[in-house]
Amino acid sequence: QVQLQESGPRLVKPSETLSLTCSVSGFSITSGYYWGWIRQPPGKGLEWIGSIHHTGDTSYNASLKSRVTISVDTSKNQFSLRLTSVTAADTAVYYCARHGSGQWLTSFQQWGQGTLVTVSS
Amino acid sequence: EIVLTQSPGTLSLSPGERATLSCRASQSVYGNFLAWYQQKPGQAPRLLIDVTSNRATGIPDRFSGSGSGTDFTLTISRLEPEDFAVYYCQQYGTSLSFGGGTKVEI
């Protein structure tokens, strides 16, 4: 059974870069699915950040595209998120998830537990 | 970007009652590619319904989805205590976007 686990710093200073990694177990990241990042500010709704295929193909939310990079490390069965120039508005629970198929235009079938990242000096 | 508007914001009901949640899109959702998720406090969202009306694996049949174009509905036929949660719709016909959520409370 696929399991996803987010890891990375829980506190990031304003203007710095947020970096998170999603470790996938029980399932090969090269099995053809897309993998995504979604965030949720405290008490608010969900926002898709972007998604990646093991081939390196990526799709990003247009509102975040200038600050986001998603990458994949197939040797470690992981994918990662970098968000630059963060502000307090980037404080959120960040989830990694697996899409439902080999396309990024699908639902999210499996989710990590999420990790709260706070942007504060 | 397709904006999804969910209503009502909060639905106050009792166990055994029927819940009807609405998700309205700012433009037609291509392919009716719309999903519903359930989220409980402190937990990740869980996929309930895919492609408007297909229940995900293990989802009880009291959950049903319907709709097309710009108007979609999630119905819970008889609320169980574990169904009190926040529900989100998501479209994936044109890029990806989520609705703002509906809280179903006792």
mmCIF file of N, CA and C in Angstrom, chain A residues 7-84:
data_model
loop_
_atom_site.group_PDB
_atom_site.id
_atom_site.type_symbol
_atom_site.label_atom_id
_atom_site.label_comp_id
_atom_site.label_asym_id
_atom_site.label_seq_id
_atom_site.Cartn_x
_atom_site.Cartn_y
_atom_site.Cartn_z
ATOM 1 N N SER A 7 8.598 15.777 4.598
ATOM 2 C CA SER A 7 9.638 16.131 5.549
ATOM 3 C C SER A 7 10.300 17.425 5.106
ATOM 4 N N GLY A 8 10.867 18.128 6.102
ATOM 5 C CA GLY A 8 11.543 19.379 5.815
ATOM 6 C C GLY A 8 11.398 20.339 6.972
ATOM 7 N N PRO A 9 12.043 21.504 6.873
ATOM 8 C CA PRO A 9 11.974 22.491 7.954
ATOM 9 C C PRO A 9 10.551 22.956 8.214
ATOM 10 N N ARG A 10 10.214 23.109 9.487
ATOM 11 C CA ARG A 10 8.859 23.540 9.856
ATOM 12 C C ARG A 10 8.767 25.063 9.987
ATOM 13 N N LEU A 11 9.920 25.711 10.046
ATOM 14 C CA LEU A 11 9.950 27.161 10.205
ATOM 15 C C LEU A 11 10.891 27.750 9.157
ATOM 16 N N VAL A 12 10.386 28.688 8.402
ATOM 17 C CA VAL A 12 11.168 29.338 7.349
ATOM 18 C C VAL A 12 11.050 30.850 7.528
ATOM 19 N N LYS A 13 12.145 31.542 7.320
ATOM 20 C CA LYS A 13 12.133 33.006 7.472
ATOM 21 C C LYS A 13 11.569 33.671 6.211
ATOM 22 N N PRO A 14 10.924 34.805 6.380
ATOM 23 C CA PRO A 14 10.434 35.547 5.214
ATOM 24 C C PRO A 14 11.560 35.842 4.237
ATOM 25 N N SER A 15 11.247 35.761 2.964
ATOM 26 C CA SER A 15 12.131 35.985 1.810
ATOM 27 C C SER A 15 13.023 34.779 1.506
ATOM 28 N N GLU A 16 13.036 33.786 2.391
ATOM 29 C CA GLU A 16 13.865 32.614 2.146
ATOM 30 C C GLU A 16 13.090 31.559 1.333
ATOM 31 N N THR A 17 13.727 30.390 1.163
ATOM 32 C CA THR A 17 13.144 29.338 0.326
ATOM 33 C C THR A 17 12.633 28.192 1.178
ATOM 34 N N LEU A 18 11.406 27.805 0.909
ATOM 35 C CA LEU A 18 10.790 26.654 1.563
ATOM 36 C C LEU A 18 11.132 25.417 0.750
ATOM 37 N N SER A 19 11.635 24.384 1.446
ATOM 38 C CA SER A 19 11.978 23.128 0.760
ATOM 39 C C SER A 19 11.388 21.948 1.499
ATOM 40 N N LEU A 20 10.663 21.137 0.778
ATOM 41 C CA LEU A 20 10.048 19.933 1.349
ATOM 42 C C LEU A 20 10.303 18.739 0.444
ATOM 43 N N THR A 21 10.361 17.584 1.065
ATOM 44 C CA THR A 21 10.526 16.333 0.327
ATOM 45 C C THR A 21 9.404 15.383 0.681
ATOM 46 N N CYS A 22 8.927 14.653 -0.304
ATOM 47 C CA CYS A 22 7.916 13.626 -0.100
ATOM 48 C C CYS A 22 8.547 12.262 -0.381
ATOM 49 N N SER A 23 8.599 11.445 0.642
ATOM 50 C CA SER A 23 9.142 10.092 0.485
ATOM 51 C C SER A 23 7.989 9.125 0.261
ATOM 52 N N VAL A 24 8.107 8.353 -0.792
ATOM 53 C CA VAL A 24 7.060 7.409 -1.174
ATOM 54 C C VAL A 24 7.512 5.995 -0.832
ATOM 55 N N SER A 25 6.669 5.249 -0.143
ATOM 56 C CA SER A 25 6.981 3.858 0.175
ATOM 57 C C SER A 25 5.827 2.966 -0.256
ATOM 58 N N GLY A 26 6.166 1.694 -0.513
ATOM 59 C CA GLY A 26 5.142 0.737 -0.912
ATOM 60 C C GLY A 26 4.697 0.864 -2.350
ATOM 61 N N PHE A 27 5.363 1.720 -3.103
ATOM 62 C CA PHE A 27 4.962 1.972 -4.489
ATOM 63 C C PHE A 27 6.103 2.670 -5.192
ATOM 64 N N SER A 28 6.383 2.260 -6.412
ATOM 65 C CA SER A 28 7.469 2.893 -7.142
ATOM 66 C C SER A 28 7.024 4.209 -7.766
ATOM 67 N N ILE A 29 7.829 5.232 -7.578
ATOM 68 C CA ILE A 29 7.504 6.539 -8.127
ATOM 69 C C ILE A 29 7.602 6.528 -9.652
ATOM 70 N N THR A 30 8.223 5.473 -10.205
ATOM 71 C CA THR A 30 8.360 5.357 -11.658
ATOM 72 C C THR A 30 7.253 4.517 -12.287
ATOM 73 N N SER A 31 6.196 4.248 -11.518
ATOM 74 C CA SER A 31 5.106 3.396 -12.009
ATOM 75 C C SER A 31 4.155 4.101 -12.965
ATOM 76 N N GLY A 32 4.447 5.355 -13.278
ATOM 77 C CA GLY A 32 3.668 6.010 -14.319
ATOM 78 C C GLY A 32 2.665 7.036 -13.836
ATOM 79 N N TYR A 33 2.503 7.180 -12.532
ATOM 80 C CA TYR A 33 1.559 8.164 -12.005
ATOM 81 C C TYR A 33 2.215 9.551 -11.898
ATOM 82 N N TYR A 34 1.376 10.559 -11.812
ATOM 83 C CA TYR A 34 1.837 11.890 -11.454
ATOM 84 C C TYR A 34 1.757 12.051 -9.939
ATOM 85 N N TRP A 35 2.607 12.933 -9.419
ATOM 86 C CA TRP A 35 2.714 13.184 -7.987
ATOM 87 C C TRP A 35 2.605 14.687 -7.756
ATOM 88 N N GLY A 36 1.856 15.076 -6.731
ATOM 89 C CA GLY A 36 1.581 16.493 -6.584
ATOM 90 C C GLY A 36 1.792 17.043 -5.182
ATOM 91 N N TRP A 37 1.802 18.380 -5.129
ATOM 92 C CA TRP A 37 1.845 19.131 -3.873
ATOM 93 C C TRP A 37 0.600 20.000 -3.778
ATOM 94 N N ILE A 38 -0.002 19.998 -2.606
ATOM 95 C CA ILE A 38 -1.197 20.789 -2.315
ATOM 96 C C ILE A 38 -0.952 21.427 -0.954
ATOM 97 N N ARG A 39 -1.440 22.655 -0.756
ATOM 98 C CA ARG A 39 -1.278 23.281 0.548
ATOM 99 C C ARG A 39 -2.614 23.791 1.081
ATOM 100 N N GLN A 40 -2.622 24.030 2.395
ATOM 101 C CA GLN A 40 -3.848 24.470 3.060
ATOM 102 C C GLN A 40 -3.477 25.418 4.188
ATOM 103 N N PRO A 41 -3.665 26.716 4.002
ATOM 104 C CA PRO A 41 -3.428 27.665 5.101
ATOM 105 C C PRO A 41 -4.321 27.320 6.290
ATOM 106 N N PRO A 42 -3.875 27.617 7.498
ATOM 107 C CA PRO A 42 -4.657 27.275 8.688
ATOM 108 C C PRO A 42 -6.092 27.786 8.598
ATOM 109 N N GLY A 43 -7.051 26.884 8.766
ATOM 110 C CA GLY A 43 -8.452 27.254 8.757
ATOM 111 C C GLY A 43 -9.028 27.571 7.394
ATOM 112 N N LYS A 44 -8.264 27.325 6.338
ATOM 113 C CA LYS A 44 -8.728 27.674 4.992
ATOM 114 C C LYS A 44 -8.790 26.447 4.081
ATOM 115 N N GLY A 45 -9.053 26.700 2.802
ATOM 116 C CA GLY A 45 -9.233 25.624 1.847
ATOM 117 C C GLY A 45 -7.942 25.155 1.212
ATOM 118 N N LEU A 46 -8.099 24.261 0.244
ATOM 119 C CA LEU A 46 -6.976 23.607 -0.420
ATOM 120 C C LEU A 46 -6.538 24.374 -1.665
ATOM 121 N N GLU A 47 -5.241 24.367 -1.907
ATOM 122 C CA GLU A 47 -4.684 25.008 -3.110
ATOM 123 C C GLU A 47 -3.662 24.076 -3.737
ATOM 124 N N TRP A 48 -3.888 23.731 -4.999
ATOM 125 C CA TRP A 48 -2.924 22.918 -5.727
ATOM 126 C C TRP A 48 -1.711 23.770 -6.057
ATOM 127 N N ILE A 49 -0.518 23.207 -5.822
ATOM 128 C CA ILE A 49 0.734 23.921 -6.099
ATOM 129 C C ILE A 49 1.327 23.479 -7.432
ATOM 130 N N GLY A 50 1.437 22.164 -7.616
ATOM 131 C CA GLY A 50 2.009 21.657 -8.848
ATOM 132 C C GLY A 50 2.175 20.153 -8.790
ATOM 133 N N SER A 51 2.519 19.565 -9.935
ATOM 134 C CA SER A 51 2.633 18.113 -10.030
ATOM 135 C C SER A 51 3.785 17.732 -10.941
ATOM 136 N N ILE A 52 4.280 16.487 -10.754
ATOM 137 C CA ILE A 52 5.415 16.014 -11.532
ATOM 138 C C ILE A 52 5.256 14.536 -11.872
ATOM 139 N N HIS A 53 5.809 14.152 -13.024
ATOM 140 C CA HIS A 53 5.896 12.764 -13.444
ATOM 141 C C HIS A 53 7.351 12.326 -13.282
ATOM 142 N N HIS A 54 7.581 11.026 -13.170
ATOM 143 C CA HIS A 54 8.953 10.582 -12.939
ATOM 144 C C HIS A 54 9.876 10.926 -14.115
ATOM 145 N N THR A 55 9.290 11.208 -15.263
ATOM 146 C CA THR A 55 10.103 11.627 -16.415
ATOM 147 C C THR A 55 10.577 13.058 -16.276
ATOM 148 N N GLY A 56 10.045 13.762 -15.275
ATOM 149 C CA GLY A 56 10.405 15.156 -15.069
ATOM 150 C C GLY A 56 9.388 16.145 -15.600
ATOM 151 N N ASP A 57 8.359 15.672 -16.270
ATOM 152 C CA ASP A 57 7.308 16.561 -16.756
ATOM 153 C C ASP A 57 6.588 17.196 -15.578
ATOM 154 N N THR A 58 6.435 18.514 -15.621
ATOM 155 C CA THR A 58 5.810 19.230 -14.510
ATOM 156 C C THR A 58 4.659 20.111 -14.989
ATOM 157 N N SER A 59 3.730 20.360 -14.083
ATOM 158 C CA SER A 59 2.663 21.334 -14.279
ATOM 159 C C SER A 59 2.519 22.110 -12.985
ATOM 160 N N TYR A 60 2.339 23.429 -13.113
ATOM 161 C CA TYR A 60 2.280 24.282 -11.939
ATOM 162 C C TYR A 60 1.025 25.145 -11.952
ATOM 163 N N ASN A 61 0.600 25.503 -10.738
ATOM 164 C CA ASN A 61 -0.450 26.503 -10.584
ATOM 165 C C ASN A 61 0.096 27.838 -11.095
ATOM 166 N N ALA A 62 -0.635 28.450 -11.996
ATOM 167 C CA ALA A 62 -0.154 29.689 -12.629
ATOM 168 C C ALA A 62 0.133 30.784 -11.603
ATOM 169 N N SER A 63 -0.615 30.780 -10.506
ATOM 170 C CA SER A 63 -0.444 31.845 -9.508
ATOM 171 C C SER A 63 0.840 31.683 -8.704
ATOM 172 N N LEU A 64 1.450 30.514 -8.746
ATOM 173 C CA LEU A 64 2.670 30.252 -7.970
ATOM 174 C C LEU A 64 3.861 29.927 -8.855
ATOM 175 N N LYS A 65 3.621 29.794 -10.142
ATOM 176 C CA LYS A 65 4.617 29.249 -11.060
ATOM 177 C C LYS A 65 5.973 29.945 -11.000
ATOM 178 N N SER A 66 5.969 31.247 -10.796
ATOM 179 C CA SER A 66 7.238 31.992 -10.819
ATOM 180 C C SER A 66 8.110 31.674 -9.604
ATOM 181 N N ARG A 67 7.529 31.068 -8.569
ATOM 182 C CA ARG A 67 8.280 30.809 -7.338
ATOM 183 C C ARG A 67 8.463 29.321 -7.041
ATOM 184 N N VAL A 68 7.867 28.451 -7.839
ATOM 185 C CA VAL A 68 7.828 27.019 -7.517
ATOM 186 C C VAL A 68 8.712 26.191 -8.444
ATOM 187 N N THR A 69 9.392 25.222 -7.833
ATOM 188 C CA THR A 69 10.073 24.184 -8.594
ATOM 189 C C THR A 69 9.788 22.846 -7.929
ATOM 190 N N ILE A 70 9.313 21.890 -8.714
ATOM 191 C CA ILE A 70 9.110 20.529 -8.226
ATOM 192 C C ILE A 70 10.058 19.621 -8.988
ATOM 193 N N SER A 71 10.742 18.761 -8.254
ATOM 194 C CA SER A 71 11.710 17.857 -8.863
ATOM 195 C C SER A 71 11.487 16.441 -8.342
ATOM 196 N N VAL A 72 12.107 15.479 -9.025
ATOM 197 C CA VAL A 72 11.946 14.080 -8.633
ATOM 198 C C VAL A 72 13.306 13.404 -8.548
ATOM 199 N N ASP A 73 13.457 12.516 -7.576
ATOM 200 C CA ASP A 73 14.670 11.707 -7.421
ATOM 201 C C ASP A 73 14.225 10.254 -7.424
ATOM 202 N N THR A 74 14.296 9.622 -8.589
ATOM 203 C CA THR A 74 13.792 8.250 -8.700
ATOM 204 C C THR A 74 14.643 7.270 -7.906
ATOM 205 N N SER A 75 15.921 7.570 -7.722
ATOM 206 C CA SER A 75 16.797 6.651 -6.984
ATOM 207 C C SER A 75 16.408 6.558 -5.516
ATOM 208 N N LYS A 76 15.801 7.634 -5.007
ATOM 209 C CA LYS A 76 15.364 7.655 -3.605
ATOM 210 C C LYS A 76 13.853 7.490 -3.472
ATOM 211 N N ASN A 77 13.167 7.362 -4.586
ATOM 212 C CA ASN A 77 11.698 7.263 -4.592
ATOM 213 C C ASN A 77 11.073 8.468 -3.880
ATOM 214 N N GLN A 78 11.565 9.645 -4.237
ATOM 215 C CA GLN A 78 11.122 10.887 -3.597
ATOM 216 C C GLN A 78 10.853 11.961 -4.647
ATOM 217 N N PHE A 79 10.037 12.925 -4.274
ATOM 218 C CA PHE A 79 9.913 14.139 -5.061
ATOM 219 C C PHE A 79 9.903 15.322 -4.104
ATOM 220 N N SER A 80 10.263 16.491 -4.618
ATOM 221 C CA SER A 80 10.516 17.624 -3.746
ATOM 222 C C SER A 80 9.856 18.903 -4.251
ATOM 223 N N LEU A 81 9.683 19.821 -3.316
ATOM 224 C CA LEU A 81 9.086 21.130 -3.583
ATOM 225 C C LEU A 81 10.027 22.211 -3.114
ATOM 226 N N ARG A 82 10.243 23.224 -3.950
ATOM 227 C CA ARG A 82 10.955 24.436 -3.547
ATOM 228 C C ARG A 82 10.060 25.619 -3.857
ATOM 229 N N LEU A 83 9.876 26.477 -2.867
ATOM 230 C CA LEU A 83 9.070 27.678 -3.019
ATOM 231 C C LEU A 83 9.925 28.844 -2.548
ATOM 232 N N THR A 84 10.227 29.751 -3.451
ATOM 233 C CA THR A 84 11.149 30.830 -3.138
ATOM 234 C C THR A 84 10.417 32.076 -2.640
#
